[in-house]
């Protein structure tokens, strides 16, 4: 990596957390996938001999899943990537659709609810249960909307959220997390402004000029950004939060801006493109506080009600850990940019879940591209 770039300026002296610890949450997600197969095997249709399940990468599985989702239309029930078998598992609600999935090389699984039915459940939650400290996302593995309440949700708030989930019946499931949902901002070093510290996400190009993306809750109140040496490196030109969580900063002066992510081991990962995340995909996050950690995508289009009442929609839900100061940092898979760190619960000692703003939405909003 070119050590004169903005990532070099984010050099920190924080300890590196054991990778063993970071795999705990990922292991739970893998167990959930296994449980999903076990629970629904009785209803799952057997793959017929004349069709072969294609061996796919997470990226190609995501592409196939999107195409099949469009083809199935109102009958679409979601899909996810089974990393163990390298197959795309596609939920269907009738045998006719299962046949179409098999013809395309996917693995069909009969489930109870379509995505439209689960979307209706999400609308009910948004209308009747927008309690700070909660999140919800469609989980294609369980074929439910999984609602998570953090440790601050208790008393009347708990009664509200649990009551709504109960009325939704088999469409929803309520879980409790020991952590607290919050955006990951802290005072300190890395890219700094207004007394706050965040992390640089991805370098981009807009109208031929260099910019970088970070979290919108970082840029909403910060006009200028500096590196760890106090040198100004950029000015905020766009910011969206809440609702979404992304911000655009234009580089000032002669600052190197390679399209890379710092791996904090003396090397870097080149980023050549942006893409959409897939449930079941293995991903990596880089941030200025906890450096590099990995995990698994567990949900898409997630809604998070942060403790201060700010609500953000359309997020990527993962088992990757993060801590204050990691906000805005890069979520990626290989050379593909996926997201910007928004917030979550837990830490990199005990584990937790983290939500990411899809980078494609930010690029579309600003008319920018990776570069």
Coordinates of C-alpha atoms in Angstrom, one line a residue:
X1 CA 0.0 0.0 0.0
X2 CA 1.1 3.5 -0.7
X3 CA 1.8 4.7 2.9
X4 CA 1.4 8.4 1.9
X5 CA -2.3 7.9 1.3
X6 CA -5.1 8.7 3.8
X7 CA -5.1 5.1 5.1
X8 CA -1.5 5.6 6.2
X9 CA -2.6 8.6 8.2
X10 CA -5.0 6.4 10.2
X11 CA -2.1 4.5 11.8
X12 CA -3.1 3.7 15.4
X13 CA -1.6 2.0 18.4
X14 CA -4.7 0.1 19.5
X15 CA -4.2 -3.5 20.3
X16 CA -5.3 -6.1 17.7
X17 CA -8.1 -8.3 18.9
X18 CA -7.8 -12.0 18.5
X19 CA -9.4 -13.4 15.4
X20 CA -10.5 -16.3 17.4
X21 CA -12.8 -14.1 19.4
X22 CA -14.3 -12.5 16.3
X23 CA -15.4 -15.8 14.9
X24 CA -17.8 -16.6 17.8
X25 CA -20.7 -14.6 16.4
X26 CA -19.9 -15.9 12.9
X27 CA -20.1 -19.4 14.2
X28 CA -23.5 -18.7 15.7
X29 CA -24.7 -17.5 12.3
X30 CA -23.4 -20.7 10.7
X31 CA -25.2 -22.7 13.3
X32 CA -28.3 -20.8 12.5
X33 CA -28.0 -21.7 8.8
X34 CA -27.6 -25.4 9.8
X35 CA -30.7 -25.0 12.1
X36 CA -32.6 -23.5 9.2
X37 CA -32.0 -26.6 7.1
X38 CA -32.9 -28.9 10.0
X39 CA -36.1 -27.2 10.9
X40 CA -37.4 -27.0 7.4
X41 CA -36.1 -30.2 5.9
X42 CA -39.5 -31.9 6.5
X43 CA -41.0 -29.4 4.1
X44 CA -38.1 -29.0 1.7
X45 CA -38.5 -30.4 -1.7
X46 CA -35.9 -32.9 -2.8
X47 CA -33.7 -31.9 -5.7
X48 CA -34.6 -33.9 -8.8
X49 CA -31.8 -35.9 -10.5
X50 CA -32.0 -34.1 -13.8
X51 CA -31.0 -30.8 -12.3
X52 CA -27.6 -30.0 -10.8
X53 CA -27.1 -27.4 -8.1
X54 CA -24.4 -25.0 -9.3
X55 CA -21.3 -24.4 -7.3
X56 CA -21.1 -20.6 -6.9
X57 CA -19.1 -17.8 -5.2
X58 CA -21.0 -15.4 -2.9
X59 CA -20.9 -12.8 -5.7
X60 CA -22.3 -15.0 -8.4
X61 CA -24.9 -16.4 -6.0
X62 CA -26.0 -12.9 -5.2
X63 CA -26.4 -12.1 -8.9
X64 CA -28.4 -15.3 -9.5
X65 CA -30.5 -14.7 -6.4
X66 CA -31.4 -11.2 -7.6
X67 CA -32.4 -12.5 -11.1
X68 CA -34.5 -15.3 -9.7
X69 CA -36.2 -12.9 -7.3
X70 CA -37.2 -10.7 -10.2
X71 CA -38.5 -13.8 -12.1
X72 CA -40.5 -15.0 -9.2
X73 CA -42.1 -11.6 -8.7
X74 CA -44.7 -11.5 -5.9
X75 CA -44.0 -15.2 -5.1
X76 CA -40.3 -14.4 -4.2
X77 CA -39.5 -15.6 -0.7
X78 CA -35.8 -14.7 -0.4
X79 CA -32.5 -16.4 -0.8
X80 CA -29.1 -16.9 0.8
X81 CA -25.7 -18.3 0.1
X82 CA -24.7 -21.5 1.8
X83 CA -20.9 -21.1 2.1
X84 CA -20.4 -24.7 3.1
X85 CA -21.8 -26.2 0.0
X86 CA -21.2 -23.1 -2.2
X87 CA -24.8 -23.1 -3.3
X88 CA -27.6 -20.6 -3.6
X89 CA -30.6 -21.6 -1.5
X90 CA -33.8 -20.0 -2.8
X91 CA -37.0 -20.0 -0.7
X92 CA -40.2 -20.8 -2.6
X93 CA -43.8 -21.2 -1.6
X94 CA -44.9 -23.8 -4.2
X95 CA -43.5 -26.6 -6.2
X96 CA -43.9 -24.8 -9.6
X97 CA -41.5 -22.1 -8.5
X98 CA -39.1 -24.8 -7.0
X99 CA -38.8 -26.3 -10.5
X100 CA -37.8 -22.9 -11.9
X101 CA -35.1 -22.5 -9.2
X102 CA -33.7 -25.9 -9.9
X103 CA -33.5 -25.3 -13.6
X104 CA -31.4 -22.2 -12.9
X105 CA -29.0 -24.1 -10.7
X106 CA -30.2 -23.0 -7.3
X107 CA -31.3 -25.2 -4.4
X108 CA -35.1 -24.8 -3.8
X109 CA -36.5 -24.8 -0.3
X110 CA -40.3 -24.7 0.5
X111 CA -41.2 -22.1 3.1
X112 CA -44.3 -20.5 4.5
X113 CA -44.0 -16.7 3.8
X114 CA -43.2 -14.6 0.7
X115 CA -41.1 -11.5 0.9
X116 CA -44.2 -9.4 0.4
X117 CA -45.8 -11.0 3.5
X118 CA -42.6 -10.3 5.5
X119 CA -42.5 -6.7 4.1
X120 CA -46.0 -6.2 5.5
X121 CA -44.8 -7.4 8.9
X122 CA -42.0 -4.8 8.7
X123 CA -44.5 -2.1 8.0
X124 CA -46.4 -3.1 11.1
X125 CA -43.2 -2.9 13.1
X126 CA -42.4 0.5 11.7
X127 CA -45.9 1.8 12.5
X128 CA -46.4 0.3 15.9
X129 CA -43.1 -0.7 17.4
X130 CA -40.5 2.0 16.6
X131 CA -38.8 1.7 20.0
X132 CA -35.3 3.1 20.4
X133 CA -32.8 0.3 20.9
X134 CA -34.4 -2.1 18.4
X135 CA -33.7 -3.4 14.9
X136 CA -35.4 -5.7 12.5
X137 CA -34.5 -7.4 9.2
X138 CA -35.8 -10.2 7.1
X139 CA -33.9 -13.4 7.7
X140 CA -34.2 -15.7 4.7
X141 CA -32.8 -18.6 6.7
X142 CA -35.7 -18.6 9.3
X143 CA -38.1 -17.1 6.8
X144 CA -39.1 -14.5 9.4
X145 CA -38.5 -10.9 10.3
X146 CA -36.0 -11.1 13.2
X147 CA -36.5 -8.3 15.7
X148 CA -33.7 -7.6 18.1
X149 CA -34.0 -5.5 21.3
X150 CA -30.9 -4.2 23.1
X151 CA -30.4 -4.1 26.8
X152 CA -32.0 -0.6 27.1
X153 CA -35.4 -2.0 26.0
X154 CA -37.4 -2.8 29.1
X155 CA -40.6 -2.1 30.9
X156 CA -43.3 -0.5 28.7
X157 CA -41.0 -0.5 25.7
X158 CA -40.4 -4.2 26.0
X159 CA -44.1 -4.8 26.4
X160 CA -44.8 -2.8 23.2
X161 CA -42.3 -4.5 21.0
X162 CA -43.0 -8.0 22.3
X163 CA -46.8 -7.4 21.9
X164 CA -46.4 -6.4 18.2
X165 CA -44.1 -9.4 17.5
X166 CA -46.6 -11.8 19.1
X167 CA -49.4 -10.5 16.9
X168 CA -47.3 -11.1 13.8
X169 CA -47.2 -14.8 14.7
X170 CA -45.0 -17.0 12.5
X171 CA -43.8 -14.0 10.5
X172 CA -41.6 -12.5 13.3
X173 CA -39.3 -13.6 16.0
X174 CA -38.0 -11.5 19.0
X175 CA -34.4 -11.7 20.2
X176 CA -32.5 -9.9 23.0
X177 CA -28.9 -8.7 22.8
X178 CA -26.8 -7.9 25.8
X179 CA -25.3 -4.8 24.0
X180 CA -26.7 -1.4 23.1
X181 CA -27.4 -0.2 19.6
X182 CA -25.4 3.0 18.9
X183 CA -23.5 4.7 16.2
X184 CA -19.7 4.2 16.5
X185 CA -18.3 7.7 17.0
X186 CA -15.6 8.6 19.5
X187 CA -13.2 11.4 20.3
X188 CA -9.5 10.8 19.4
X189 CA -7.4 10.4 16.3
X190 CA -7.7 8.9 12.8
X191 CA -9.9 11.1 10.5
X192 CA -11.0 13.8 12.9
X193 CA -13.3 16.8 12.9
X194 CA -15.3 18.7 15.5
X195 CA -13.8 16.7 18.3
X196 CA -15.0 13.4 16.8
X197 CA -13.1 10.5 15.3
X198 CA -14.3 8.3 12.5
X199 CA -12.8 6.0 9.8
X200 CA -12.4 6.6 6.1
X201 CA -14.5 4.2 4.1
X202 CA -13.6 4.2 0.4
X203 CA -11.8 6.6 -2.0
X204 CA -14.1 7.6 -4.9
X205 CA -14.1 9.8 -7.9
X206 CA -16.8 12.4 -8.7
X207 CA -16.6 14.6 -11.8
X208 CA -13.0 13.6 -12.2
X209 CA -12.1 14.9 -8.7
X210 CA -11.0 12.8 -5.6
X211 CA -13.4 12.3 -2.7
X212 CA -13.9 9.7 0.1
X213 CA -17.0 8.2 1.6
X214 CA -17.6 7.8 5.4
X215 CA -20.6 7.6 7.7
X216 CA -23.3 10.2 7.5
X217 CA -23.6 10.5 11.3
X218 CA -19.9 11.5 11.2
X219 CA -20.3 14.2 8.5
X220 CA -23.6 15.7 9.6
X221 CA -21.9 18.1 12.0
X222 CA -18.3 18.2 10.7
X223 CA -17.3 20.6 8.0
X224 CA -13.5 19.8 7.7
X225 CA -11.5 16.7 8.3
X226 CA -7.9 16.2 9.4
X227 CA -5.5 13.3 9.6
X228 CA -3.8 12.0 12.7
X229 CA -1.1 14.6 12.4
X230 CA -3.6 17.4 12.4
X231 CA -3.2 18.2 8.7
X232 CA -6.5 19.1 6.9
X233 CA -7.3 16.5 4.3
X234 CA -10.9 17.2 3.2
X235 CA -14.2 19.1 3.5
X236 CA -17.6 17.7 3.8
X237 CA -19.7 18.1 0.6
X238 CA -22.6 15.8 1.3
X239 CA -24.2 14.1 4.3
X240 CA -27.3 12.0 4.8
X241 CA -28.4 10.9 8.3
X242 CA -30.8 9.6 9.7
X243 CA -32.8 7.6 7.1
X244 CA -29.5 6.5 5.5
X245 CA -26.0 6.8 6.8
X246 CA -23.4 8.1 4.3
X247 CA -21.3 11.2 3.8
X248 CA -19.1 12.6 1.0
X249 CA -15.8 14.4 1.7
X250 CA -13.7 16.2 -1.0
X251 CA -10.0 16.0 -0.7
X252 CA -8.1 19.2 -0.3
X253 CA -4.5 19.9 -1.2
X254 CA -2.1 17.3 -2.4
X255 CA -3.3 14.1 -0.7
X256 CA -2.6 10.7 -2.2
X257 CA -5.8 8.7 -2.5
X258 CA -5.3 5.1 -3.7
X259 CA -8.3 2.9 -4.1
X260 CA -7.2 0.6 -1.3
X261 CA -8.2 -0.5 2.2
X262 CA -5.7 -0.7 5.0
X263 CA -5.2 -4.2 6.4
X264 CA -3.2 -3.0 9.3
X265 CA -0.5 -5.7 8.8
X266 CA 1.7 -3.7 6.5
X267 CA -0.4 -4.5 3.5
X268 CA -3.6 -3.4 1.8
X269 CA -6.5 -4.7 -0.2
X270 CA -7.1 -3.1 -3.6
X271 CA -10.7 -2.1 -4.2
X272 CA -11.7 -2.1 -7.9
X273 CA -15.5 -2.2 -7.8
X274 CA -18.7 -1.8 -5.7
X275 CA -21.2 -4.6 -5.2
X276 CA -24.2 -5.8 -3.2
X277 CA -23.9 -8.0 -0.2
X278 CA -25.5 -11.4 0.0
X279 CA -26.9 -13.2 3.1
X280 CA -24.4 -15.9 4.1
X281 CA -21.4 -14.1 2.5
X282 CA -18.1 -13.9 4.4
X283 CA -17.0 -10.2 4.7
X284 CA -14.2 -8.2 6.2
X285 CA -14.2 -4.8 8.0
X286 CA -11.4 -2.3 8.4
X287 CA -11.6 0.5 11.0
X288 CA -9.4 2.8 12.9
X289 CA -10.1 1.5 16.4
X290 CA -10.3 -2.3 16.1
X291 CA -8.5 -2.6 12.7
X292 CA -9.5 -5.7 10.7
X293 CA -12.2 -8.2 11.6
X294 CA -14.3 -10.6 9.6
X295 CA -17.7 -12.2 9.9
X296 CA -20.9 -13.1 7.9
X297 CA -23.8 -11.2 6.4
X298 CA -26.9 -12.2 8.3
X299 CA -29.5 -9.8 6.9
X300 CA -30.2 -7.1 4.3
X301 CA -32.4 -4.0 4.2
X302 CA -32.3 -3.9 8.0
X303 CA -33.9 -1.1 10.1
X304 CA -32.1 0.1 13.2
X305 CA -33.6 2.4 15.9
X306 CA -30.5 3.8 17.6
X307 CA -30.8 4.7 21.2
X308 CA -31.0 8.4 20.5
X309 CA -34.1 7.9 18.4
X310 CA -32.4 8.1 15.0
X311 CA -33.8 5.5 12.6
X312 CA -31.8 4.2 9.6
X313 CA -33.2 1.9 7.0
X314 CA -31.7 -0.3 4.3
X315 CA -28.6 -1.6 6.2
X316 CA -26.5 -4.7 5.9
X317 CA -26.6 -6.7 9.1
X318 CA -23.5 -8.8 10.0
X319 CA -21.8 -10.7 12.8
X320 CA -18.7 -8.5 12.4
X321 CA -17.7 -6.7 15.5
X322 CA -16.9 -2.9 15.7
X323 CA -16.3 -0.2 18.3
X324 CA -16.5 3.6 18.7
X325 CA -14.2 5.2 16.1
X326 CA -14.8 2.5 13.5
X327 CA -17.8 4.4 12.1
X328 CA -17.5 5.0 8.3
X329 CA -14.9 2.2 7.9
X330 CA -14.8 -0.2 5.0
X331 CA -16.9 -3.4 4.6
X332 CA -15.6 -5.4 1.7
X333 CA -15.2 -8.9 0.2
X334 CA -12.0 -9.3 -1.9
X335 CA -11.7 -6.3 -4.2
X336 CA -15.4 -5.4 -3.9
X337 CA -16.6 -2.5 -1.7
X338 CA -19.8 -3.4 0.1
X339 CA -20.6 -1.0 2.9
X340 CA -19.7 1.8 5.4
X341 CA -19.8 1.1 9.1
X342 CA -22.9 2.6 10.7
X343 CA -23.4 1.2 14.2
X344 CA -24.4 -1.8 16.3
X345 CA -24.1 -3.5 19.6
X346 CA -21.3 -5.3 21.5
X347 CA -17.6 -5.0 21.0
X348 CA -14.6 -6.9 19.7
X349 CA -14.0 -8.7 23.1
X350 CA -17.5 -10.1 23.7
X351 CA -18.6 -10.0 20.0
X352 CA -21.7 -8.4 18.7
X353 CA -23.5 -7.4 15.5
X354 CA -22.8 -4.4 13.3
X355 CA -24.8 -2.7 10.6
X356 CA -23.4 -1.2 7.4
X357 CA -24.7 1.4 4.9
X358 CA -24.6 -0.2 1.5
X359 CA -21.9 1.7 -0.5
X360 CA -23.9 1.4 -3.7
X361 CA -26.6 3.7 -2.4
X362 CA -24.0 6.4 -1.5
X363 CA -22.4 6.1 -4.9
X364 CA -25.7 6.5 -6.7
X365 CA -26.7 9.4 -4.5
X366 CA -23.5 11.4 -5.2
X367 CA -22.9 10.2 -8.8
X368 CA -19.5 8.9 -7.8
X369 CA -17.6 5.7 -8.6
X370 CA -14.9 3.7 -6.8
X371 CA -11.4 4.9 -7.7

